[in-house]
PDB file of C-alpha atoms and ligand atoms in Angstrom:
ATOM      1  CA  MET A   1      -7.794   5.205  23.839  1.00  0.00           C
ATOM      2  CA  LYS A   2      -4.106   6.093  24.025  1.00  0.00           C
ATOM      3  CA  VAL A   3      -2.358   9.141  22.606  1.00  0.00           C
ATOM      4  CA  ILE A   4       1.145   8.381  21.289  1.00  0.00           C
ATOM      5  CA  LYS A   5       3.488  11.211  20.394  1.00  0.00           C
ATOM      6  CA  ASN A   6       6.648   9.324  19.526  1.00  0.00           C
ATOM      7  CA  THR A   7       7.280   7.619  16.157  1.00  0.00           C
ATOM      8  CA  LEU A   8       9.376   4.732  17.552  1.00  0.00           C
ATOM      9  CA  GLN A   9       6.908   4.014  20.334  1.00  0.00           C
ATOM     10  CA  MET A  10       3.999   3.984  17.855  1.00  0.00           C
ATOM     11  CA  GLN A  11       5.853   1.579  15.566  1.00  0.00           C
ATOM     12  CA  LYS A  12       6.710  -0.746  18.457  1.00  0.00           C
ATOM     13  CA  ILE A  13       3.078  -0.879  19.569  1.00  0.00           C
ATOM     14  CA  ALA A  14       1.832  -1.509  16.016  1.00  0.00           C
ATOM     15  CA  LEU A  15       4.426  -4.244  15.405  1.00  0.00           C
ATOM     16  CA  LYS A  16       3.328  -6.057  18.533  1.00  0.00           C
ATOM     17  CA  TYR A  17      -0.285  -6.153  17.313  1.00  0.00           C
ATOM     18  CA  ILE A  18       0.822  -7.428  13.888  1.00  0.00           C
ATOM     19  CA  LYS A  19       2.973 -10.122  15.551  1.00  0.00           C
ATOM     20  CA  ASP A  20      -0.031 -11.240  17.596  1.00  0.00           C
ATOM     21  CA  GLY A  21      -2.050 -11.631  14.371  1.00  0.00           C
ATOM     22  CA  ASP A  22      -4.211  -8.534  14.849  1.00  0.00           C
ATOM     23  CA  GLU A  23      -5.142  -6.356  11.875  1.00  0.00           C
ATOM     24  CA  VAL A  24      -4.359  -2.666  12.038  1.00  0.00           C
ATOM     25  CA  GLY A  25      -6.326   0.095  10.293  1.00  0.00           C
ATOM     26  CA  LEU A  26      -4.872   3.565   9.764  1.00  0.00           C
ATOM     27  CA  VAL A  27      -6.839   6.773   9.233  1.00  0.00           C
ATOM     28  CA  PRO A  28      -4.298   9.468   8.292  1.00  0.00           C
ATOM     29  CA  THR A  29      -5.534  12.997   9.024  1.00  0.00           C
ATOM     30  CA  MET A  30      -4.335  16.517   9.672  1.00  0.00           C
ATOM     31  CA  GLY A  31      -6.924  16.903  12.422  1.00  0.00           C
ATOM     32  CA  ALA A  32      -9.857  19.349  12.460  1.00  0.00           C
ATOM     33  CA  LEU A  33     -11.941  16.202  12.237  1.00  0.00           C
ATOM     34  CA  HIS A  34     -15.416  16.297  10.695  1.00  0.00           C
ATOM     35  CA  GLU A  35     -18.094  13.789   9.626  1.00  0.00           C
ATOM     36  CA  GLY A  36     -15.955  12.855   6.602  1.00  0.00           C
ATOM     37  CA  HIS A  37     -13.138  11.704   8.906  1.00  0.00           C
ATOM     38  CA  ILE A  38     -15.656  10.021  11.198  1.00  0.00           C
ATOM     39  CA  SER A  39     -16.911   7.942   8.260  1.00  0.00           C
ATOM     40  CA  LEU A  40     -13.310   6.781   7.609  1.00  0.00           C
ATOM     41  CA  ILE A  41     -12.840   5.943  11.294  1.00  0.00           C
ATOM     42  CA  ALA A  42     -16.107   3.961  11.319  1.00  0.00           C
ATOM     43  CA  ARG A  43     -14.968   1.910   8.293  1.00  0.00           C
ATOM     44  CA  SER A  44     -11.645   1.171   9.990  1.00  0.00           C
ATOM     45  CA  VAL A  45     -13.146   0.264  13.361  1.00  0.00           C
ATOM     46  CA  LYS A  46     -15.541  -2.133  11.607  1.00  0.00           C
ATOM     47  CA  SER A  47     -12.863  -3.996   9.634  1.00  0.00           C
ATOM     48  CA  ASN A  48      -9.787  -4.018  11.894  1.00  0.00           C
ATOM     49  CA  ASP A  49      -8.840  -5.160  15.392  1.00  0.00           C
ATOM     50  CA  ILE A  50      -7.011  -1.906  16.053  1.00  0.00           C
ATOM     51  CA  THR A  51      -7.601   1.567  14.616  1.00  0.00           C
ATOM     52  CA  ILE A  52      -4.886   4.206  14.640  1.00  0.00           C
ATOM     53  CA  VAL A  53      -5.817   7.787  13.717  1.00  0.00           C
ATOM     54  CA  SER A  54      -2.827   9.965  12.916  1.00  0.00           C
ATOM     55  CA  ILE A  55      -3.162  13.701  13.472  1.00  0.00           C
ATOM     56  CA  PHE A  56      -0.260  15.558  11.932  1.00  0.00           C
ATOM     57  CA  VAL A  57      -0.384  18.893  10.133  1.00  0.00           C
ATOM     58  CA  ASN A  58       2.355  18.063   7.661  1.00  0.00           C
ATOM     59  CA  PRO A  59       4.457  21.149   6.886  1.00  0.00           C
ATOM     60  CA  MET A  60       5.964  19.398   3.863  1.00  0.00           C
ATOM     61  CA  GLN A  61       2.697  19.478   1.920  1.00  0.00           C
ATOM     62  CA  PHE A  62       2.137  23.234   2.280  1.00  0.00           C
ATOM     63  CA  ASP A  63       3.811  25.655  -0.105  1.00  0.00           C
ATOM     64  CA  PRO A  64       5.367  28.712   1.565  1.00  0.00           C
ATOM     65  CA  ASN A  65       2.427  31.015   0.704  1.00  0.00           C
ATOM     66  CA  GLU A  66      -0.170  28.529   1.982  1.00  0.00           C
ATOM     67  CA  ASP A  67      -2.102  28.170   5.225  1.00  0.00           C
ATOM     68  CA  TYR A  68       0.232  25.925   7.306  1.00  0.00           C
ATOM     69  CA  LEU A  69       0.309  28.261  10.303  1.00  0.00           C
ATOM     70  CA  LYS A  70      -3.369  29.090  10.296  1.00  0.00           C
ATOM     71  CA  TYR A  71      -4.549  25.520   9.535  1.00  0.00           C
ATOM     72  CA  PRO A  72      -7.127  24.673  12.266  1.00  0.00           C
ATOM     73  CA  ARG A  73      -5.776  22.599  15.196  1.00  0.00           C
ATOM     74  CA  PRO A  74      -8.681  21.905  17.582  1.00  0.00           C
ATOM     75  CA  VAL A  75      -6.764  19.156  19.417  1.00  0.00           C
ATOM     76  CA  ARG A  76      -9.073  18.687  22.395  1.00  0.00           C
ATOM     77  CA  LYS A  77     -12.171  18.379  20.198  1.00  0.00           C
ATOM     78  CA  ASP A  78     -10.363  15.981  17.840  1.00  0.00           C
ATOM     79  CA  LEU A  79      -9.397  13.704  20.729  1.00  0.00           C
ATOM     80  CA  GLU A  80     -12.985  13.687  22.004  1.00  0.00           C
ATOM     81  CA  ILE A  81     -14.221  12.718  18.526  1.00  0.00           C
ATOM     82  CA  CYS A  82     -11.680   9.883  18.322  1.00  0.00           C
ATOM     83  CA  LYS A  83     -12.611   8.571  21.740  1.00  0.00           C
ATOM     84  CA  LYS A  84     -16.313   8.690  21.002  1.00  0.00           C
ATOM     85  CA  ASN A  85     -15.754   6.744  17.795  1.00  0.00           C
ATOM     86  CA  TYR A  86     -13.797   3.844  19.338  1.00  0.00           C
ATOM     87  CA  VAL A  87     -10.328   4.757  18.077  1.00  0.00           C
ATOM     88  CA  ASP A  88      -7.630   2.732  19.880  1.00  0.00           C
ATOM     89  CA  TYR A  89      -4.603   4.971  19.293  1.00  0.00           C
ATOM     90  CA  VAL A  90      -4.215   8.586  18.254  1.00  0.00           C
ATOM     91  CA  PHE A  91      -0.745   9.170  16.840  1.00  0.00           C
ATOM     92  CA  MET A  92       0.283  12.832  17.176  1.00  0.00           C
ATOM     93  CA  PRO A  93       3.989  13.183  16.402  1.00  0.00           C
ATOM     94  CA  SER A  94       5.900  16.456  16.516  1.00  0.00           C
ATOM     95  CA  VAL A  95       7.326  17.937  13.316  1.00  0.00           C
ATOM     96  CA  ASN A  96      10.802  17.342  14.698  1.00  0.00           C
ATOM     97  CA  ASP A  97      10.174  13.668  15.268  1.00  0.00           C
ATOM     98  CA  MET A  98       8.661  13.118  11.784  1.00  0.00           C
ATOM     99  CA  PHE A  99      11.079  15.376   9.924  1.00  0.00           C
ATOM    100  CA  PRO A 100      14.279  15.912  11.911  1.00  0.00           C
ATOM    101  CA  VAL A 101      16.677  18.423  10.363  1.00  0.00           C
ATOM    102  CA  GLU A 102      18.767  15.652   8.800  1.00  0.00           C
ATOM    103  CA  HIS A 103      15.768  14.211   6.881  1.00  0.00           C
ATOM    104  CA  LYS A 104      16.720  13.850   3.193  1.00  0.00           C
ATOM    105  CA  THR A 105      14.291  11.379   1.609  1.00  0.00           C
ATOM    106  CA  PHE A 106      11.314  12.407  -0.517  1.00  0.00           C
ATOM    107  CA  LEU A 107       8.864  10.459  -2.600  1.00  0.00           C
ATOM    108  CA  GLU A 108       7.617  11.485  -6.028  1.00  0.00           C
ATOM    109  CA  VAL A 109       4.820   9.953  -8.064  1.00  0.00           C
ATOM    110  CA  LYS A 110       5.447  11.121 -11.615  1.00  0.00           C
ATOM    111  CA  PHE A 111       2.642  12.552 -13.782  1.00  0.00           C
ATOM    112  CA  LEU A 112      -0.037  12.126 -11.106  1.00  0.00           C
ATOM    113  CA  GLN A 113       1.711  14.648  -8.852  1.00  0.00           C
ATOM    114  CA  ASP A 114       1.976  17.284 -11.602  1.00  0.00           C
ATOM    115  CA  ILE A 115      -1.579  17.536 -12.956  1.00  0.00           C
ATOM    116  CA  LEU A 116      -4.734  19.178 -11.470  1.00  0.00           C
ATOM    117  CA  CYS A 117      -3.872  20.456  -7.946  1.00  0.00           C
ATOM    118  CA  GLY A 118      -0.204  19.624  -8.539  1.00  0.00           C
ATOM    119  CA  ALA A 119      -0.005  22.297 -11.244  1.00  0.00           C
ATOM    120  CA  PHE A 120      -0.988  24.924  -8.663  1.00  0.00           C
ATOM    121  CA  ARG A 121       0.666  23.528  -5.506  1.00  0.00           C
ATOM    122  CA  ALA A 122       4.275  22.813  -6.491  1.00  0.00           C
ATOM    123  CA  ASN A 123       5.466  20.419  -3.771  1.00  0.00           C
ATOM    124  CA  HIS A 124       2.149  19.418  -2.293  1.00  0.00           C
ATOM    125  CA  PHE A 125       1.930  15.790  -3.430  1.00  0.00           C
ATOM    126  CA  LYS A 126       5.620  15.135  -2.820  1.00  0.00           C
ATOM    127  CA  GLY A 127       4.923  16.153   0.776  1.00  0.00           C
ATOM    128  CA  VAL A 128       1.765  14.030   0.944  1.00  0.00           C
ATOM    129  CA  ALA A 129       3.399  10.904  -0.539  1.00  0.00           C
ATOM    130  CA  THR A 130       6.441  11.228   1.726  1.00  0.00           C
ATOM    131  CA  VAL A 131       4.439  11.601   4.932  1.00  0.00           C
ATOM    132  CA  VAL A 132       1.987   8.826   4.005  1.00  0.00           C
ATOM    133  CA  VAL A 133       4.828   6.360   3.331  1.00  0.00           C
ATOM    134  CA  LYS A 134       6.248   7.192   6.741  1.00  0.00           C
ATOM    135  CA  LEU A 135       2.827   6.741   8.363  1.00  0.00           C
ATOM    136  CA  PHE A 136       2.439   3.337   6.659  1.00  0.00           C
ATOM    137  CA  ASN A 137       5.818   2.233   8.020  1.00  0.00           C
ATOM    138  CA  ILE A 138       5.168   3.579  11.500  1.00  0.00           C
ATOM    139  CA  SER A 139       1.643   2.133  11.797  1.00  0.00           C
ATOM    140  CA  CYS A 140       2.374  -1.154   9.940  1.00  0.00           C
ATOM    141  CA  ALA A 141      -1.206  -0.753   8.698  1.00  0.00           C
ATOM    142  CA  ASP A 142      -3.038  -3.580   6.955  1.00  0.00           C
ATOM    143  CA  ARG A 143      -5.599  -1.085   5.673  1.00  0.00           C
ATOM    144  CA  ALA A 144      -5.547   2.695   5.256  1.00  0.00           C
ATOM    145  CA  TYR A 145      -8.621   4.842   4.654  1.00  0.00           C
ATOM    146  CA  PHE A 146      -8.780   7.862   2.329  1.00  0.00           C
ATOM    147  CA  GLY A 147     -11.701  10.035   1.239  1.00  0.00           C
ATOM    148  CA  MET A 148     -12.578  10.462  -2.431  1.00  0.00           C
ATOM    149  CA  LYS A 149     -12.896  14.236  -2.129  1.00  0.00           C
ATOM    150  CA  ASP A 150      -9.104  14.288  -2.426  1.00  0.00           C
ATOM    151  CA  LEU A 151      -9.309  11.996  -5.449  1.00  0.00           C
ATOM    152  CA  GLN A 152      -5.879  12.931  -6.821  1.00  0.00           C
ATOM    153  CA  GLN A 153      -4.313  12.218  -3.417  1.00  0.00           C
ATOM    154  CA  LEU A 154      -6.098   8.847  -3.344  1.00  0.00           C
ATOM    155  CA  LYS A 155      -4.860   7.930  -6.855  1.00  0.00           C
ATOM    156  CA  ILE A 156      -1.300   8.955  -5.953  1.00  0.00           C
ATOM    157  CA  ILE A 157      -1.364   6.845  -2.811  1.00  0.00           C
ATOM    158  CA  GLU A 158      -2.844   3.859  -4.661  1.00  0.00           C
ATOM    159  CA  ARG A 159      -0.096   4.144  -7.325  1.00  0.00           C
ATOM    160  CA  MET A 160       2.681   4.532  -4.757  1.00  0.00           C
ATOM    161  CA  THR A 161       1.409   1.586  -2.698  1.00  0.00           C
ATOM    162  CA  LYS A 162       1.482  -0.668  -5.777  1.00  0.00           C
ATOM    163  CA  ASP A 163       4.805   0.675  -7.066  1.00  0.00           C
ATOM    164  CA  LEU A 164       6.578   0.200  -3.725  1.00  0.00           C
ATOM    165  CA  ASN A 165       4.935  -3.160  -2.909  1.00  0.00           C
ATOM    166  CA  PHE A 166       3.379  -1.988   0.336  1.00  0.00           C
ATOM    167  CA  LYS A 167       1.194  -4.564   2.056  1.00  0.00           C
ATOM    168  CA  THR A 168      -1.216  -1.802   3.101  1.00  0.00           C
ATOM    169  CA  LYS A 169      -4.579  -2.051   1.324  1.00  0.00           C
ATOM    170  CA  ILE A 170      -5.976   1.346   0.342  1.00  0.00           C
ATOM    171  CA  ILE A 171      -9.679   1.728   1.065  1.00  0.00           C
ATOM    172  CA  PRO A 172     -11.347   4.589  -0.839  1.00  0.00           C
ATOM    173  CA  CYS A 173     -14.321   6.117   0.973  1.00  0.00           C
ATOM    174  CA  GLN A 174     -17.218   8.109  -0.500  1.00  0.00           C
ATOM    175  CA  ILE A 175     -17.309  11.904  -0.199  1.00  0.00           C
ATOM    176  CA  VAL A 176     -19.409  13.036   2.769  1.00  0.00           C
ATOM    177  CA  ARG A 177     -21.522  16.108   2.017  1.00  0.00           C
ATOM    178  CA  GLU A 178     -23.673  18.515   3.965  1.00  0.00           C
ATOM    179  CA  LYS A 179     -27.418  18.231   3.220  1.00  0.00           C
ATOM    180  CA  ASN A 180     -27.018  21.139   0.788  1.00  0.00           C
ATOM    181  CA  GLY A 181     -24.313  19.230  -1.145  1.00  0.00           C
ATOM    182  CA  LEU A 182     -21.189  21.052   0.089  1.00  0.00           C
ATOM    183  CA  ALA A 183     -18.351  18.505   0.383  1.00  0.00           C
ATOM    184  CA  LEU A 184     -17.023  18.394   3.947  1.00  0.00           C
ATOM    185  CA  SER A 185     -13.526  19.802   4.378  1.00  0.00           C
ATOM    186  CA  SER A 186     -11.525  21.148   7.303  1.00  0.00           C
ATOM    187  CA  ARG A 187     -11.027  24.289   5.194  1.00  0.00           C
ATOM    188  CA  ASN A 188     -14.795  24.987   5.130  1.00  0.00           C
ATOM    189  CA  SER A 189     -14.231  26.584   8.542  1.00  0.00           C
ATOM    190  CA  TYR A 190     -12.524  29.492   6.731  1.00  0.00           C
ATOM    191  CA  LEU A 191     -15.766  30.362   4.883  1.00  0.00           C
ATOM    192  CA  SER A 192     -18.037  33.196   6.015  1.00  0.00           C
ATOM    193  CA  VAL A 193     -21.795  32.524   6.028  1.00  0.00           C
ATOM    194  CA  GLU A 194     -22.156  34.253   2.644  1.00  0.00           C
ATOM    195  CA  GLU A 195     -19.211  32.347   1.170  1.00  0.00           C
ATOM    196  CA  ARG A 196     -20.622  29.070   2.461  1.00  0.00           C
ATOM    197  CA  ASN A 197     -23.914  29.772   0.673  1.00  0.00           C
ATOM    198  CA  LEU A 198     -22.009  30.538  -2.530  1.00  0.00           C
ATOM    199  CA  SER A 199     -19.857  27.390  -2.180  1.00  0.00           C
ATOM    200  CA  VAL A 200     -22.927  25.174  -2.243  1.00  0.00           C
ATOM    201  CA  ASN A 201     -23.219  26.005  -5.967  1.00  0.00           C
ATOM    202  CA  ILE A 202     -20.043  24.047  -6.765  1.00  0.00           C
ATOM    203  CA  SER A 203     -21.570  20.668  -5.942  1.00  0.00           C
ATOM    204  CA  LYS A 204     -24.862  21.685  -7.606  1.00  0.00           C
ATOM    205  CA  ILE A 205     -23.003  22.488 -10.825  1.00  0.00           C
ATOM    206  CA  LEU A 206     -21.105  19.172 -10.687  1.00  0.00           C
ATOM    207  CA  LYS A 207     -24.339  17.271 -10.158  1.00  0.00           C
ATOM    208  CA  GLU A 208     -25.977  18.994 -13.119  1.00  0.00           C
ATOM    209  CA  ALA A 209     -22.894  18.224 -15.234  1.00  0.00           C
ATOM    210  CA  ALA A 210     -23.170  14.524 -14.363  1.00  0.00           C
ATOM    211  CA  GLN A 211     -26.788  14.624 -15.509  1.00  0.00           C
ATOM    212  CA  ASP A 212     -25.853  16.439 -18.753  1.00  0.00           C
ATOM    213  CA  PHE A 213     -23.060  13.933 -19.441  1.00  0.00           C
ATOM    214  CA  LYS A 214     -25.642  11.192 -19.978  1.00  0.00           C
ATOM    215  CA  ASN A 215     -26.816  12.738 -23.262  1.00  0.00           C
ATOM    216  CA  LYS A 216     -24.464  15.600 -24.173  1.00  0.00           C
ATOM    217  CA  ASN A 217     -20.910  15.611 -25.473  1.00  0.00           C
ATOM    218  CA  LEU A 218     -17.940  16.351 -23.227  1.00  0.00           C
ATOM    219  CA  ASN A 219     -17.222  19.814 -24.621  1.00  0.00           C
ATOM    220  CA  ALA A 220     -20.806  20.978 -24.145  1.00  0.00           C
ATOM    221  CA  VAL A 221     -20.890  19.637 -20.570  1.00  0.00           C
ATOM    222  CA  MET A 222     -17.599  21.376 -19.718  1.00  0.00           C
ATOM    223  CA  LYS A 223     -18.507  24.694 -21.310  1.00  0.00           C
ATOM    224  CA  ASN A 224     -21.834  24.857 -19.541  1.00  0.00           C
ATOM    225  CA  ALA A 225     -20.333  23.937 -16.138  1.00  0.00           C
ATOM    226  CA  VAL A 226     -17.381  26.342 -16.430  1.00  0.00           C
ATOM    227  CA  ASN A 227     -19.721  29.210 -17.320  1.00  0.00           C
ATOM    228  CA  LYS A 228     -21.812  28.470 -14.245  1.00  0.00           C
ATOM    229  CA  LEU A 229     -18.732  28.195 -12.001  1.00  0.00           C
ATOM    230  CA  LYS A 230     -17.554  31.588 -13.272  1.00  0.00           C
ATOM    231  CA  GLU A 231     -20.943  33.094 -12.419  1.00  0.00           C
ATOM    232  CA  ILE A 232     -20.551  32.263  -8.698  1.00  0.00           C
ATOM    233  CA  TYR A 233     -19.916  35.611  -7.053  1.00  0.00           C
ATOM    234  CA  GLY A 234     -16.229  36.067  -6.114  1.00  0.00           C
ATOM    235  CA  SER A 235     -15.163  32.712  -7.600  1.00  0.00           C
ATOM    236  CA  LYS A 236     -11.850  32.005  -9.331  1.00  0.00           C
ATOM    237  CA  ILE A 237     -11.301  28.683 -11.074  1.00  0.00           C
ATOM    238  CA  ASP A 238      -7.889  27.014 -10.695  1.00  0.00           C
ATOM    239  CA  TYR A 239      -9.010  24.120 -12.859  1.00  0.00           C
ATOM    240  CA  ALA A 240     -12.128  22.339 -14.075  1.00  0.00           C
ATOM    241  CA  GLU A 241     -11.290  19.123 -15.894  1.00  0.00           C
ATOM    242  CA  ILE A 242     -13.018  15.987 -17.053  1.00  0.00           C
ATOM    243  CA  ILE A 243     -10.557  13.088 -16.907  1.00  0.00           C
ATOM    244  CA  ASN A 244     -10.361   9.326 -16.822  1.00  0.00           C
ATOM    245  CA  PHE A 245     -11.602   7.999 -13.494  1.00  0.00           C
ATOM    246  CA  ASN A 246      -9.070   5.167 -13.269  1.00  0.00           C
ATOM    247  CA  ASP A 247      -5.781   6.995 -13.810  1.00  0.00           C
ATOM    248  CA  LEU A 248      -6.730  10.673 -14.206  1.00  0.00           C
ATOM    249  CA  SER A 249      -5.421  10.619 -17.797  1.00  0.00           C
ATOM    250  CA  PRO A 250      -7.030  12.777 -20.515  1.00  0.00           C
ATOM    251  CA  VAL A 251     -10.282  11.380 -21.887  1.00  0.00           C
ATOM    252  CA  ASP A 252     -11.411  10.801 -25.423  1.00  0.00           C
ATOM    253  CA  LYS A 253     -15.013  10.939 -26.608  1.00  0.00           C
ATOM    254  CA  HIS A 254     -15.619   7.236 -26.065  1.00  0.00           C
ATOM    255  CA  VAL A 255     -14.716   6.889 -22.390  1.00  0.00           C
ATOM    256  CA  LYS A 256     -17.761   5.870 -20.372  1.00  0.00           C
ATOM    257  CA  LYS A 257     -16.572   6.473 -16.782  1.00  0.00           C
ATOM    258  CA  VAL A 258     -14.973   9.833 -16.128  1.00  0.00           C
ATOM    259  CA  VAL A 259     -14.544  12.218 -13.250  1.00  0.00           C
ATOM    260  CA  PHE A 260     -15.199  15.933 -13.296  1.00  0.00           C
ATOM    261  CA  ALA A 261     -12.702  17.512 -10.876  1.00  0.00           C
ATOM    262  CA  VAL A 262     -12.592  21.180  -9.913  1.00  0.00           C
ATOM    263  CA  ALA A 263     -10.632  23.523  -7.675  1.00  0.00           C
ATOM    264  CA  VAL A 264     -12.398  26.833  -7.143  1.00  0.00           C
ATOM    265  CA  TRP A 265     -11.533  29.765  -4.911  1.00  0.00           C
ATOM    266  CA  ILE A 266     -14.431  31.305  -3.036  1.00  0.00           C
ATOM    267  CA  GLY A 267     -12.936  34.489  -1.676  1.00  0.00           C
ATOM    268  CA  LYS A 268      -9.712  33.463   0.060  1.00  0.00           C
ATOM    269  CA  THR A 269     -10.626  29.770   0.417  1.00  0.00           C
ATOM    270  CA  ARG A 270      -9.659  27.164  -2.142  1.00  0.00           C
ATOM    271  CA  LEU A 271     -12.210  24.354  -2.400  1.00  0.00           C
ATOM    272  CA  ILE A 272     -11.900  21.103  -4.328  1.00  0.00           C
ATOM    273  CA  ASP A 273     -14.685  18.770  -5.327  1.00  0.00           C
ATOM    274  CA  ASN A 274     -15.373  16.089  -7.906  1.00  0.00           C
ATOM    275  CA  ILE A 275     -18.098  13.874  -9.265  1.00  0.00           C
ATOM    276  CA  VAL A 276     -17.878  10.567 -11.084  1.00  0.00           C
ATOM    277  CA  MET A 277     -19.871  10.656 -14.323  1.00  0.00           C
ATOM    278  CA  THR A 278     -21.089   7.701 -16.367  1.00  0.00           C
ATOM    279  CA  LYS A 279     -22.967   7.485 -19.683  1.00  0.00           C
TER     280      LYS A 279
HETATM  281  O1  PAF B 301      -5.766  14.263   3.466  1.00  0.00           O
HETATM  282  C1  PAF B 301      -5.078  14.676   4.414  1.00  0.00           C
HETATM  283  O2  PAF B 301      -5.586  15.090   5.458  1.00  0.00           O
HETATM  284  C2  PAF B 301      -3.562  14.690   4.287  1.00  0.00           C
HETATM  285  O3  PAF B 301      -3.169  15.028   3.003  1.00  0.00           O
HETATM  286  C3  PAF B 301      -2.887  13.373   4.733  1.00  0.00           C
HETATM  287  C4  PAF B 301      -3.311  12.198   3.854  1.00  0.00           C
HETATM  288  C5  PAF B 301      -3.250  13.085   6.167  1.00  0.00           C
HETATM  289  C6  PAF B 301      -1.368  13.498   4.634  1.00  0.00           C
HETATM  290  O4  PAF B 301      -0.880  14.526   5.433  1.00  0.00           O
END
């Protein structure tokens, strides 16, 4: 496994593989790797000749009051995980190399960037879309792997890839959960033991909602779930919405495949989760 820190060098290496007819898989991450990331890496290693994992805590996707500085950066552990899981290249650029002071280009994905998390994190998805486009160009990836926990991010990247005619195929991967249901996230490391126990209720409530959806109407399902989310000690709901699974648009009564997406604060940690619901 090689660690590459320079954008031009990474692109040169990737281009050479593509020229030789090899297929390249990209797993974009901000590090603090967990089993969720490992499942993405495993999918990439299985389907591609070469797997590149990018580790870059992207300042552009954090609003000024967010956790950019305190975001976990366990570099040594991350590299060990990559090596153990057969990654070929870890791409770890500096902020200066990715976004030199003269950088002026940003990518926006209208509507999708403004709803759900976008309504609470002003420039978040602009930062995500911009960095992901750069990573696609640098890695020349044939396939890129994204988890469904960040469903809005996945939908934005799918839209952007189609709109800009990227050759990169987006591979959505299932949410990985702890045995107790808690969706894995690098931010779970912020939770105290008590908060972790409380957080488990989020996925329980989503699961119950999916069960209710089979024979209850949307409003009843929502009302019940929101009440339960509010009852979690110390919780604050940013949003709880049932929307169309395909394009995250509002749903009407007759839609059969929807997604229930939530963002809930437990103490000082903001957690997101979602569940796909079918009649
Ligand atoms: O999901 C993440 O970890 C990040 O948003 C991503 C896709 C690596 C872009 O910085």
